[in-house]
Coordinates of C-alpha atoms in Angstrom, one line a residue:
X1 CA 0.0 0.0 0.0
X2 CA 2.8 2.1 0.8
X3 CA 4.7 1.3 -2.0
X4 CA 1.3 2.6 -4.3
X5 CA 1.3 5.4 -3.0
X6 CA 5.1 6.5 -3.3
X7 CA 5.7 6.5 0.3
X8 CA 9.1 6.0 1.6
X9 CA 9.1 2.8 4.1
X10 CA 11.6 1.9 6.4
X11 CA 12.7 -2.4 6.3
X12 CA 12.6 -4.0 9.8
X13 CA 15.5 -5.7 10.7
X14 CA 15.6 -8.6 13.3
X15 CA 18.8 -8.3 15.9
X16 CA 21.4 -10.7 16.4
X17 CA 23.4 -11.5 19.6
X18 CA 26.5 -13.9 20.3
X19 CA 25.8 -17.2 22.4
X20 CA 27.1 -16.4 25.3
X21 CA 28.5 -20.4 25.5
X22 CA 30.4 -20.8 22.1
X23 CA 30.0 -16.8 20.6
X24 CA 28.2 -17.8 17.3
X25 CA 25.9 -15.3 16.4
X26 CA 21.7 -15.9 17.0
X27 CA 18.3 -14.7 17.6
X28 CA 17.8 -13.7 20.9
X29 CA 16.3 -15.8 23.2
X30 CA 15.0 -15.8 26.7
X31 CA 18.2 -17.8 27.7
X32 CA 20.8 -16.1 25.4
X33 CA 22.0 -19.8 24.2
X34 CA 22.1 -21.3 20.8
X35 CA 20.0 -24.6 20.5
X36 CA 23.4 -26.4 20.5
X37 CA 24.1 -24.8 23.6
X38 CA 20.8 -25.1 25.4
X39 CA 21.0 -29.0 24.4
X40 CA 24.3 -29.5 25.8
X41 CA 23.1 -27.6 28.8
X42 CA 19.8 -29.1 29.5
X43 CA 17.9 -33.0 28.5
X44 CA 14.3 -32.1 28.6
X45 CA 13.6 -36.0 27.9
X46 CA 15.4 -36.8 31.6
X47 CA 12.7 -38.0 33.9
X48 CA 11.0 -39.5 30.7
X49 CA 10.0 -43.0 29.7
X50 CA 12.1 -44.4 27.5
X51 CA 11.0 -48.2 28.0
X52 CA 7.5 -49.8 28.9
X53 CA 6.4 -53.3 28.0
X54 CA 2.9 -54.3 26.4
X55 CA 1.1 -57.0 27.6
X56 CA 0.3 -59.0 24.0
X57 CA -1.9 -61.7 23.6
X58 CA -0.6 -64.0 20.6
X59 CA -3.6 -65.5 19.8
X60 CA -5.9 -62.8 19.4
X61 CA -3.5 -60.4 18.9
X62 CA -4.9 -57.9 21.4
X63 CA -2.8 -55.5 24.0
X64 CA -3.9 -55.4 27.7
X65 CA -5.6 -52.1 29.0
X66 CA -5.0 -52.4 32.4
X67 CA -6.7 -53.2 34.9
X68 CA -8.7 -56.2 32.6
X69 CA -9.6 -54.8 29.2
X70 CA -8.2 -56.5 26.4
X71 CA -8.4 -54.4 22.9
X72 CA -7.5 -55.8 19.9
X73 CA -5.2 -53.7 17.5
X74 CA -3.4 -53.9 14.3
X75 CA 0.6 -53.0 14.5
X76 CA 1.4 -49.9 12.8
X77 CA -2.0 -48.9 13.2
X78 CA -3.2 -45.2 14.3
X79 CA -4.8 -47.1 17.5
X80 CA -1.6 -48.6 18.7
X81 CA 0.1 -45.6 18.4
X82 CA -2.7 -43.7 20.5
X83 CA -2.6 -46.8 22.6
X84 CA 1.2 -46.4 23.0
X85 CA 0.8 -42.6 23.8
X86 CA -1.5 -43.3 26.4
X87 CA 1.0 -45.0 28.4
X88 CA 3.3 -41.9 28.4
X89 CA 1.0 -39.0 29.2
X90 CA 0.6 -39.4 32.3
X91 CA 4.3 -39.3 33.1
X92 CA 4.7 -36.6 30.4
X93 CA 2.2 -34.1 32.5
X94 CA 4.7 -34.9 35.7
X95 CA 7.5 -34.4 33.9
X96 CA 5.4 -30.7 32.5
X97 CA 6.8 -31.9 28.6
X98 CA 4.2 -31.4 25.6
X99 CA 4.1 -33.9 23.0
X100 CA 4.1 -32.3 19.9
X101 CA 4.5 -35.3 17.4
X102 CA 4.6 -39.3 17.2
X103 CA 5.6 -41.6 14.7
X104 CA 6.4 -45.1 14.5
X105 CA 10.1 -46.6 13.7
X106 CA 10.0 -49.9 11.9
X107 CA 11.4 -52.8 13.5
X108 CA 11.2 -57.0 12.4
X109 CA 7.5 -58.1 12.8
X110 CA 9.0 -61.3 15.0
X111 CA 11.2 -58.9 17.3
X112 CA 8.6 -58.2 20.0
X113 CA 9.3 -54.6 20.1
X114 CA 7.6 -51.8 19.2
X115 CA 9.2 -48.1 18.5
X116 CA 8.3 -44.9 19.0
X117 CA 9.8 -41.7 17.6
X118 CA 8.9 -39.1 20.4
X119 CA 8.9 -35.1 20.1
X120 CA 8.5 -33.2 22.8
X121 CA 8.7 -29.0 24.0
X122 CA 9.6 -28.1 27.5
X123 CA 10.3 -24.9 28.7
X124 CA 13.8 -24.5 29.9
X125 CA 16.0 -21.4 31.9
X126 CA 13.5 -18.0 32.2
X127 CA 11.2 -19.3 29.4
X128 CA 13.2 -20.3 26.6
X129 CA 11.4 -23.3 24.6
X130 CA 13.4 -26.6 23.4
X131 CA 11.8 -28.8 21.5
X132 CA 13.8 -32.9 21.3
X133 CA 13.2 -36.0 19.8
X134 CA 13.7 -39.3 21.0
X135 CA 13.3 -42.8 21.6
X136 CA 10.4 -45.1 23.3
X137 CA 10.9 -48.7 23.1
X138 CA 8.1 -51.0 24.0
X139 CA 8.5 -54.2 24.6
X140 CA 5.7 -56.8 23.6
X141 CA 5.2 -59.5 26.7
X142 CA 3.6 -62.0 25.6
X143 CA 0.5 -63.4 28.2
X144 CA -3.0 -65.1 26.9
X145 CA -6.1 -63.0 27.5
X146 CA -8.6 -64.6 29.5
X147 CA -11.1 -66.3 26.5
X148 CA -7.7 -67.4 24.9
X149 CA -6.7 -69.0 27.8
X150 CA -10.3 -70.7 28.0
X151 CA -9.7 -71.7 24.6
X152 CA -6.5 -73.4 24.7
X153 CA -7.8 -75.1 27.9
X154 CA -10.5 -77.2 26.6
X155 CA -11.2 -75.7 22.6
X156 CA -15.0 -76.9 23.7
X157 CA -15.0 -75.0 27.0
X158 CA -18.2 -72.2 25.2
X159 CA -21.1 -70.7 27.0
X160 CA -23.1 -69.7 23.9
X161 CA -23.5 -71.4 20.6
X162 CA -25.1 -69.4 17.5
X163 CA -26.5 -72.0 14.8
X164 CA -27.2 -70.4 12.0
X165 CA -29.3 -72.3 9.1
X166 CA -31.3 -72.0 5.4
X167 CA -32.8 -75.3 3.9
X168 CA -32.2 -74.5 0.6
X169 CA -29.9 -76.3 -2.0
X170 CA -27.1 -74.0 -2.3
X171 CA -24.7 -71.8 -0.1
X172 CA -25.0 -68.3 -1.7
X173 CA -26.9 -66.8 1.1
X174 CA -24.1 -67.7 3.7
X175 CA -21.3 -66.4 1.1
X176 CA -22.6 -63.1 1.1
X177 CA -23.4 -63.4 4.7
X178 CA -19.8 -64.5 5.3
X179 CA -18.4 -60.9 4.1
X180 CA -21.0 -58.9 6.0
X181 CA -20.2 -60.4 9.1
X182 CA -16.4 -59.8 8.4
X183 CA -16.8 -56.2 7.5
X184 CA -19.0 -55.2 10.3
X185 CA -16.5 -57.6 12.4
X186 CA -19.5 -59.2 13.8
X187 CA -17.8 -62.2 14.4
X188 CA -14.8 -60.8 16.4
X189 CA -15.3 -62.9 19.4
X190 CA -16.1 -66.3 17.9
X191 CA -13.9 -68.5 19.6
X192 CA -14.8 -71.3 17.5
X193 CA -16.5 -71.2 13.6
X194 CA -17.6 -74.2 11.9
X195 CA -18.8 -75.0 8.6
X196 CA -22.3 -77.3 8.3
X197 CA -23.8 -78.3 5.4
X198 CA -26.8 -76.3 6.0
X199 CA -25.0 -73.5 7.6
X200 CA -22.3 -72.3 9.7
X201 CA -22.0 -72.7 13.6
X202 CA -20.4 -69.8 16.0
X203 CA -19.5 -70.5 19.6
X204 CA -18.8 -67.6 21.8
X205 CA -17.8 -67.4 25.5
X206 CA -20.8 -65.0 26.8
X207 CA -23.9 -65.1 26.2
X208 CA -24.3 -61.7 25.5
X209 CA -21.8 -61.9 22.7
X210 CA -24.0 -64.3 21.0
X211 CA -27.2 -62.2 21.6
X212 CA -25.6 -59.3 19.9
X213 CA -24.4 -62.1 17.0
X214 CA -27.7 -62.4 16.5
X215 CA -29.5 -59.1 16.2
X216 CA -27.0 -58.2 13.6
X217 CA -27.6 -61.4 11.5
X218 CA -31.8 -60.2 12.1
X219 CA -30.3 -56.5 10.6
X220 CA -29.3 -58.1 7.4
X221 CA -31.6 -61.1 6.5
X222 CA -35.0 -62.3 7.2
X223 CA -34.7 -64.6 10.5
X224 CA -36.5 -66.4 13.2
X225 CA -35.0 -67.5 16.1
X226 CA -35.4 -69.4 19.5
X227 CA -33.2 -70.0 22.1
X228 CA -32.6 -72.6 24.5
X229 CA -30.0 -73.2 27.5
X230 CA -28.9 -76.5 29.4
X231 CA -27.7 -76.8 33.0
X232 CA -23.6 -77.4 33.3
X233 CA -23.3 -77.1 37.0
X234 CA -24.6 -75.7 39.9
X235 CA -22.5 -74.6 43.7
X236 CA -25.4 -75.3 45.9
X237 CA -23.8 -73.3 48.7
X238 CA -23.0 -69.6 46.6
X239 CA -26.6 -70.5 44.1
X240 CA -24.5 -70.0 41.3
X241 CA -25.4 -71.8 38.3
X242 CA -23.7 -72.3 34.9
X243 CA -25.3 -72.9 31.9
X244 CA -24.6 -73.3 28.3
X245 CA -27.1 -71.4 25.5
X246 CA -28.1 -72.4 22.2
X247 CA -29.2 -69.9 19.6
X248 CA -30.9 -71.8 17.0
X249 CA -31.5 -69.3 13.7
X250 CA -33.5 -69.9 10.7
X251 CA -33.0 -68.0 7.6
X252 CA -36.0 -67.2 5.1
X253 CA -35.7 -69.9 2.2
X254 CA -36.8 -67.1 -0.4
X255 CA -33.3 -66.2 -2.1
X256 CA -32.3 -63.5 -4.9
X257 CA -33.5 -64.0 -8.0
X258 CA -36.3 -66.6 -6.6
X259 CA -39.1 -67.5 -9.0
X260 CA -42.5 -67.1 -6.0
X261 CA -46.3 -67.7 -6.6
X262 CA -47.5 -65.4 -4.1
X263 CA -50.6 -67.0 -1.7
X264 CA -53.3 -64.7 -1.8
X265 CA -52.9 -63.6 1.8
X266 CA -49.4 -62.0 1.3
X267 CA -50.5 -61.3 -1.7
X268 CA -52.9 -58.5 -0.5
X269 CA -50.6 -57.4 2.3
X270 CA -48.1 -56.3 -0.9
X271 CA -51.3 -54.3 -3.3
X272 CA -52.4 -57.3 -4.6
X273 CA -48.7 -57.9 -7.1
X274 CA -48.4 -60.9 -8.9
X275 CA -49.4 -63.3 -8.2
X276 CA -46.1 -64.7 -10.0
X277 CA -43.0 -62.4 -8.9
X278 CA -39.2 -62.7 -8.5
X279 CA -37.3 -62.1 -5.7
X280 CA -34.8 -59.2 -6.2
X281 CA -33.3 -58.5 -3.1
X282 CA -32.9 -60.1 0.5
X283 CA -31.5 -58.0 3.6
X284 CA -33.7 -58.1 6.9
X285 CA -37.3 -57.5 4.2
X286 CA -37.7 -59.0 1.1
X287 CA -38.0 -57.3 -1.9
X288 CA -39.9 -58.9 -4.9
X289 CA -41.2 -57.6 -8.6
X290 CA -43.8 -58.2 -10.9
X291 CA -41.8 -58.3 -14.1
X292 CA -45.5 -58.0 -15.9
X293 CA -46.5 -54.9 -14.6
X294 CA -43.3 -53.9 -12.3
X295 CA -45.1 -53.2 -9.3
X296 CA -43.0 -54.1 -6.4
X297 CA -43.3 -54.7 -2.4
X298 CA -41.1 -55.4 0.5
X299 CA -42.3 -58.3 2.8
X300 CA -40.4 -57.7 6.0
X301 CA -39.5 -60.6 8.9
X302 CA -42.7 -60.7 10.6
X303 CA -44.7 -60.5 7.5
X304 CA -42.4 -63.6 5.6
X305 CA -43.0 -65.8 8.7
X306 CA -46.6 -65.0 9.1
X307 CA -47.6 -66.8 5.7
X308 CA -44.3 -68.5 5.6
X309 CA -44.5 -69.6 1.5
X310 CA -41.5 -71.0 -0.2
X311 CA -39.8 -70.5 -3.9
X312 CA -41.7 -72.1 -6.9
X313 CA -37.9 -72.2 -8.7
X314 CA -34.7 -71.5 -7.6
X315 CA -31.6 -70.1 -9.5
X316 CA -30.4 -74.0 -9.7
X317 CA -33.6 -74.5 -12.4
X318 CA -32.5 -71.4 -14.4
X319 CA -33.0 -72.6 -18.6
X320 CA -30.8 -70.2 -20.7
X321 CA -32.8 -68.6 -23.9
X322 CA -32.0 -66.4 -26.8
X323 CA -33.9 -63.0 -27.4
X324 CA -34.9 -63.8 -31.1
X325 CA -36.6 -59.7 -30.6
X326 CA -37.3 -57.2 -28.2
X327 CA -39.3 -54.0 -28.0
X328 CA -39.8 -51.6 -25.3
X329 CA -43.0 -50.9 -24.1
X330 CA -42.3 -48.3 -21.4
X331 CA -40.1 -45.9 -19.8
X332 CA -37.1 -46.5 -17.8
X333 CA -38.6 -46.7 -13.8
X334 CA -36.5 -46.9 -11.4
X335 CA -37.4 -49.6 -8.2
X336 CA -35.6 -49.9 -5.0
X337 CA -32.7 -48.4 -7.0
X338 CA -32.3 -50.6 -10.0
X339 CA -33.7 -49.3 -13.0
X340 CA -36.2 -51.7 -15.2
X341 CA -37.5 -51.0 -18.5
X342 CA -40.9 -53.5 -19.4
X343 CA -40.6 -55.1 -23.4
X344 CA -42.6 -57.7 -25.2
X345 CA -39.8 -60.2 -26.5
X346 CA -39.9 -63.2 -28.3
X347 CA -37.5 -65.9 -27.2
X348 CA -36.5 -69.8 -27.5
X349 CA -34.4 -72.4 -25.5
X350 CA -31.1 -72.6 -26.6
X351 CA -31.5 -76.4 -26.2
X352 CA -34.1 -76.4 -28.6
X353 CA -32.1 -75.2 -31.7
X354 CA -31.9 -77.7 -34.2
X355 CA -35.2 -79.7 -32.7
X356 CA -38.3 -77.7 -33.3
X357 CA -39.3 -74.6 -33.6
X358 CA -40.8 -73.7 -30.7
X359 CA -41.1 -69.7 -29.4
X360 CA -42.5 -67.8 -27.0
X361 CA -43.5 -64.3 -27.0
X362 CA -43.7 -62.8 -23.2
X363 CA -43.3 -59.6 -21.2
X364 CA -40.1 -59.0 -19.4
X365 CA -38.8 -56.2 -17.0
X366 CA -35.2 -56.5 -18.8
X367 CA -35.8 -54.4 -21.6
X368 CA -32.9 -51.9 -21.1
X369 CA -30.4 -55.0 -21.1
X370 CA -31.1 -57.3 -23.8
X371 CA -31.4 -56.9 -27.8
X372 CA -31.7 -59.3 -30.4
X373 CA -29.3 -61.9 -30.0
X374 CA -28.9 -61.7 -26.6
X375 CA -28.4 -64.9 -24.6
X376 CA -30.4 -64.4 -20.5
X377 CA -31.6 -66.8 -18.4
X378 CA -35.0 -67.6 -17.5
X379 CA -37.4 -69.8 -15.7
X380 CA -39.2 -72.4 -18.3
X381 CA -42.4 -72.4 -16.7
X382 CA -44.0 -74.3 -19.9
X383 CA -42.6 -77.2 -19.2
X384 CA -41.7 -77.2 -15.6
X385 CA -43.2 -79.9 -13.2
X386 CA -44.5 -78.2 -10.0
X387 CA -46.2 -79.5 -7.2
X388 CA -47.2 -75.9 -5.7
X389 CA -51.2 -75.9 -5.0
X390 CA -51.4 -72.1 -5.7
X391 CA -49.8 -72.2 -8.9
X392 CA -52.9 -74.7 -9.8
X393 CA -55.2 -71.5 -8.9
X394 CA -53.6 -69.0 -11.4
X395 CA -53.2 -71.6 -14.5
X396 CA -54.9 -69.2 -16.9
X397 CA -53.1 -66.1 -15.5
X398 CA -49.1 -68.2 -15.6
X399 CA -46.6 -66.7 -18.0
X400 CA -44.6 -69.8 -19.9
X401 CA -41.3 -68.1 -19.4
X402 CA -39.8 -65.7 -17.3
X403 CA -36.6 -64.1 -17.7
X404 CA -34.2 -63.4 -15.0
X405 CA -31.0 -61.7 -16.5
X406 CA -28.4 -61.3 -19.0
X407 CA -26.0 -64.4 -19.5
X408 CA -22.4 -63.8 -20.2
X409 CA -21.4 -67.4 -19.8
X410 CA -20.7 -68.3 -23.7
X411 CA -18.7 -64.7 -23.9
X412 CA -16.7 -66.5 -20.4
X413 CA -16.3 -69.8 -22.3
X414 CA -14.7 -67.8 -25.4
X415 CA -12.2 -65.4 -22.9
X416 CA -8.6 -67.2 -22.0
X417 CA -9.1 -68.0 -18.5
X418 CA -7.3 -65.3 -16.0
X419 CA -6.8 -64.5 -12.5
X420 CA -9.4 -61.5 -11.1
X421 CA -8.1 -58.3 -10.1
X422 CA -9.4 -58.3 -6.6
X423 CA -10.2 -61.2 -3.7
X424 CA -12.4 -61.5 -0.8
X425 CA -11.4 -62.1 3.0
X426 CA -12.8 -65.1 4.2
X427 CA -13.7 -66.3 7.7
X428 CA -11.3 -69.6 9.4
X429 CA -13.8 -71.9 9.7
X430 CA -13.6 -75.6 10.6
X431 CA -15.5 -77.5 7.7
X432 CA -17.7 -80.0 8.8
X433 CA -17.0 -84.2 7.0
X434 CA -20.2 -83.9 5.4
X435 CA -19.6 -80.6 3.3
X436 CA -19.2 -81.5 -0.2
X437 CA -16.1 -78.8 -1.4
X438 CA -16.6 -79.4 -4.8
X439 CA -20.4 -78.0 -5.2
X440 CA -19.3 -75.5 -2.5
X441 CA -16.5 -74.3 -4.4
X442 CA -18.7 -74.5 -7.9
X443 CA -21.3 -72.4 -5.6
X444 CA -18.3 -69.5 -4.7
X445 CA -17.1 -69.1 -8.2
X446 CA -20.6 -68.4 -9.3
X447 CA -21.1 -65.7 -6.4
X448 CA -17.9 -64.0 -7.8
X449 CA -19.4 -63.9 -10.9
X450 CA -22.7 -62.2 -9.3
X451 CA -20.2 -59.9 -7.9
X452 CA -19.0 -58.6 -11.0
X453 CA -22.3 -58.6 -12.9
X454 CA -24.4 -56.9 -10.0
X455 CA -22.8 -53.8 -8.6
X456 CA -25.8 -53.5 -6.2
X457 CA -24.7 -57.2 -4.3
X458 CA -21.1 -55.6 -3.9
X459 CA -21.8 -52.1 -2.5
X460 CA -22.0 -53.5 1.0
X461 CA -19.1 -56.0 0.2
X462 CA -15.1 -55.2 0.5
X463 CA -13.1 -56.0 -2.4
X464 CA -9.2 -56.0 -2.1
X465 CA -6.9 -55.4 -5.0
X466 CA -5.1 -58.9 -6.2
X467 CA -1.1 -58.0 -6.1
X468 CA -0.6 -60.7 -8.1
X469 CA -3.0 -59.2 -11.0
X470 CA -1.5 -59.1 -13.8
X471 CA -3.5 -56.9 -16.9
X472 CA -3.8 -58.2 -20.3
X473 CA -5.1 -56.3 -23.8
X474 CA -6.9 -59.1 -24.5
X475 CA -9.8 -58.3 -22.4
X476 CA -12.8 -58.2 -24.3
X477 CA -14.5 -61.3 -26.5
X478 CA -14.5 -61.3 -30.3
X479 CA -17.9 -59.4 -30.7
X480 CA -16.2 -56.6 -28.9
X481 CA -18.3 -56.4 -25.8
X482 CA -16.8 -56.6 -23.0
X483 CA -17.5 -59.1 -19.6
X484 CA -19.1 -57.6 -16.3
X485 CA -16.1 -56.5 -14.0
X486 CA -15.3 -54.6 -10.6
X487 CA -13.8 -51.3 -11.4
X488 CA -10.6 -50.7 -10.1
X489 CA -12.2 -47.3 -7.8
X490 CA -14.5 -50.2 -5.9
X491 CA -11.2 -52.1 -4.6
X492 CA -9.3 -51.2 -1.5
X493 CA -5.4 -51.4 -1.1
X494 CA -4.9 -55.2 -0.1
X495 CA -3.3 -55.6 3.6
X496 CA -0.8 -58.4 4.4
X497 CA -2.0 -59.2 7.5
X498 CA -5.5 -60.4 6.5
X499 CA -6.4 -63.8 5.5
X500 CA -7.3 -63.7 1.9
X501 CA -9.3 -66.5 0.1
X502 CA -8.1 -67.6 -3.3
X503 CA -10.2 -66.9 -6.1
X504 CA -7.6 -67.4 -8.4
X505 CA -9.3 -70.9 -10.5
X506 CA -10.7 -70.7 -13.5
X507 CA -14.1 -69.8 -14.3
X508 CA -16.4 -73.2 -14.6

């Protein structure tokens, strides 16, 4: 401003003085010292601790926080360092030091010791303020936490048992299930995980930790549950009795992607829809469409187990067609986020090419998906042998085929065979003898391949990046279109220290 308006201003100038210890010349300062000096003079970090050991659980890799808390933490992680800090602030205030920044130094992961780069101000001779850095060491001792120790004891030694079941012919529901509970850590405390055939079995040590287990698996499906408890032991003279609980769980049958024939009574709860609808979408309601008319409804928990109806096909009975044509009849609408268009389409079996010439023509709710030539897969409702009583009510009213969605597989079958870009976490389970691991693991590959074709199923899903991913140019199939696939923005930075399942095979 004052150079605008010509003025003549004066430069302030900031004063030297001479150290009055080695004569080199400085700012001044309160005590008249260079920094070299003041820290030859005067170790603000004496009185500090330099050395404090961690009590470290090695099989649940949690620290102690005394007097009996146990908290589980990751190494390196921003919790372990405010977990390390903790343990020095109190000393710190004594001591009248500030902590003014924190950082960890990198040591051998099997050297039981944890560093910590420590800066800290205290104010030293008539106000001057030194600022130093130096070293915390804290040594990891290790000592088994209480459950651990119960654990290691007798492995059967539990107090509450979650049993978690769907009578259906496939596993999908507990794969998705399986990386829900592990990104919402639900399953933290499990001391013990095992893998039925109808389901999976969690044993906790409290039977609060299993009553919690189960209200979050009642947030994200359709459940009913009872519980029972059995008499372990009993001290006649203190009235103290131990007992062991049983959490038995049942999971509604009615899948994604479920062909239903609605009974009239749920039928009217829901506007009168249907009465033939699919299933679209499970979490604790159910979500099902008429893909005639696209009128939708949610059935929640109560509602489900009220009428308690089952699926009149499953995805197991899906027949794959080809969309011979297709024209829109309506708009795009949009229904519990997913967007539909309704088309008349003519189709035929794939299996019956080159044996007659039968076609159908039929309404579908995939109209902004398919076009002529198109391979999706449907339920063949002409020929299908059902023993469902309603069904028998709405003969004249049945569709002869309804489609479900695209089909990539002959695009699969023509792409070389490669390793995804991204894997799943997977829970340590014990796997029960009467498991048969090669439908199971026919079941998972096909849930990977709903993952990359549905983006709605992955949203509340992690995906991890696949270091050993390696891209190839030849990506897309010889029409040009490409396969359904997980953008790389959906995947997060793969950690070490997690348990990754390998979803390298082949497709099927």
């Amino acid at each position: 401003m004052a150079g605008e308006t010509g003025m003549f201003t004066v430069q302030r100038t900031i004063g030297s003085v001479l150290c009055c210890k080695c004569g080199i010349p400085m700012q001044p300062n309160a005590a008249n010292m260079c920094v070299k000096c003041l820290r030859s003079e005067v170790d603000i970090t004496e009185g500090l601790l330099k050395r404090l050991v961690l009590v470290h659980c090695p099989d649940c890799e949690s620290y102690l926080q005394p007097p009996r808390t146990w908290v589980k933490l990751q190494l390196e992680s921003k919790e372990l360092l405010t977990f390390c800090l903790k343990r020095l602030q109190k000393n710190m205030n004594i001591n009248k030091a500030k902590l003014v920044n924190a950082e960890f130094i990198w040591t051998e992961p099997h050297s039981k010791r944890v560093k910590v780069k420590v800066s800290v101000q205290k104010e030293v001779y008539h106000g001057a303020i030194l600022e130093q850095s130096y070293l915390v060491e804290y040594v990891q001792q290790d000592h088994m936490c209480e459950s651990c120790s119960k654990v290691a004891a007798n492995p059967d030694q539990w107090v509450a048992a979650v049993q978690l079941r769907q009578h259906v012919s496939h596993r999908r529901t507990f794969f998705y299930l399986e990386q829900l509970i592990l990104k919402h850590g639900a399953a933290a405390r499990a001391v013990r995980i095992k893998q039925m055939d109808h389901g999976i079995d969690f044993y906790f040590t409290s039977r609060s930790h299993g009553n919690k287990f189960v209200e979050f698996i009642g947030k994200v499906s359709p459940i009913r549950s009872r519980s029972d408890k059995q008499l372990v032991s009993h001290d006649v003279k203190s009235s103290i009795y131990n007992y062991k609980y049983t959490f038995s769980v049942e999971i509604s049958p009615i899948c994604r992607e479920d062909l239903i024939c609605l009974p009239p009574k749920a039928a009217g709860t829901l506007g009168n829809i249907g009465p033939i609808v699919i299933c679209t979408k499970v979490t604790n309601s159910i979500a099902l469409l008429d893909p005639h008319t696209l009128k939708f409804g949610f059935l929640d928990a109560d509602q489900y187990w009220r009428t308690s109806f089952k699926s009149l096909l499953t995805s197991r009975q899906l027949v794959e067609y080809i969309v011979l044509d297709i024209e829109p009849v309506s708009s795009e609408v949009i229904v519990g986020g997913t967007k539909y268009v309704l088309a008349d389409a003519q189709v035929a079996r794939v299996s019956d090419f080159g044996k007659n010439d039968i076609m159908f023509n039929i309404k579908t709710h995939l109209g902004h998906l398919l076009k002529p030539g198109d391979l999706a897969l449907g339920y063949d409702l002409y020929s299908a042998n059902t023993n469902d009583m309603e069904l028998d009510n709405y003969r004249g009213y049945v569709p002869e085929v309804v489609l479900i969605k695209k089909s990539y597989e002959e695009k699969r079958q023509k792409r070389r065979p490669k390793p995804r870009a991204w894997k799943l976490k997977s829970l340590v389970m014990e796997v029960d003898e009467k498991v048969n691991e090669d439908k199971m693991a026919s079941e998972y590959e096909q849930f990977l391949k709903d993952i990359e074709e549905n983006p709605e199923l992955r949203f509340n899903i992690s995906l991890y990046q696949n270091k050993d991913y390696q891209p190839s140019e030849a990506t897309s199939v010889a029409d040009g279109e490409e396969l359904p696939s997980v953008p790389f923005n959906e995947l997060l930075a793969e950690l070490d220290d997690l348990e990754l399942r390998d979803d390298d095979d082949d497709d099927d």
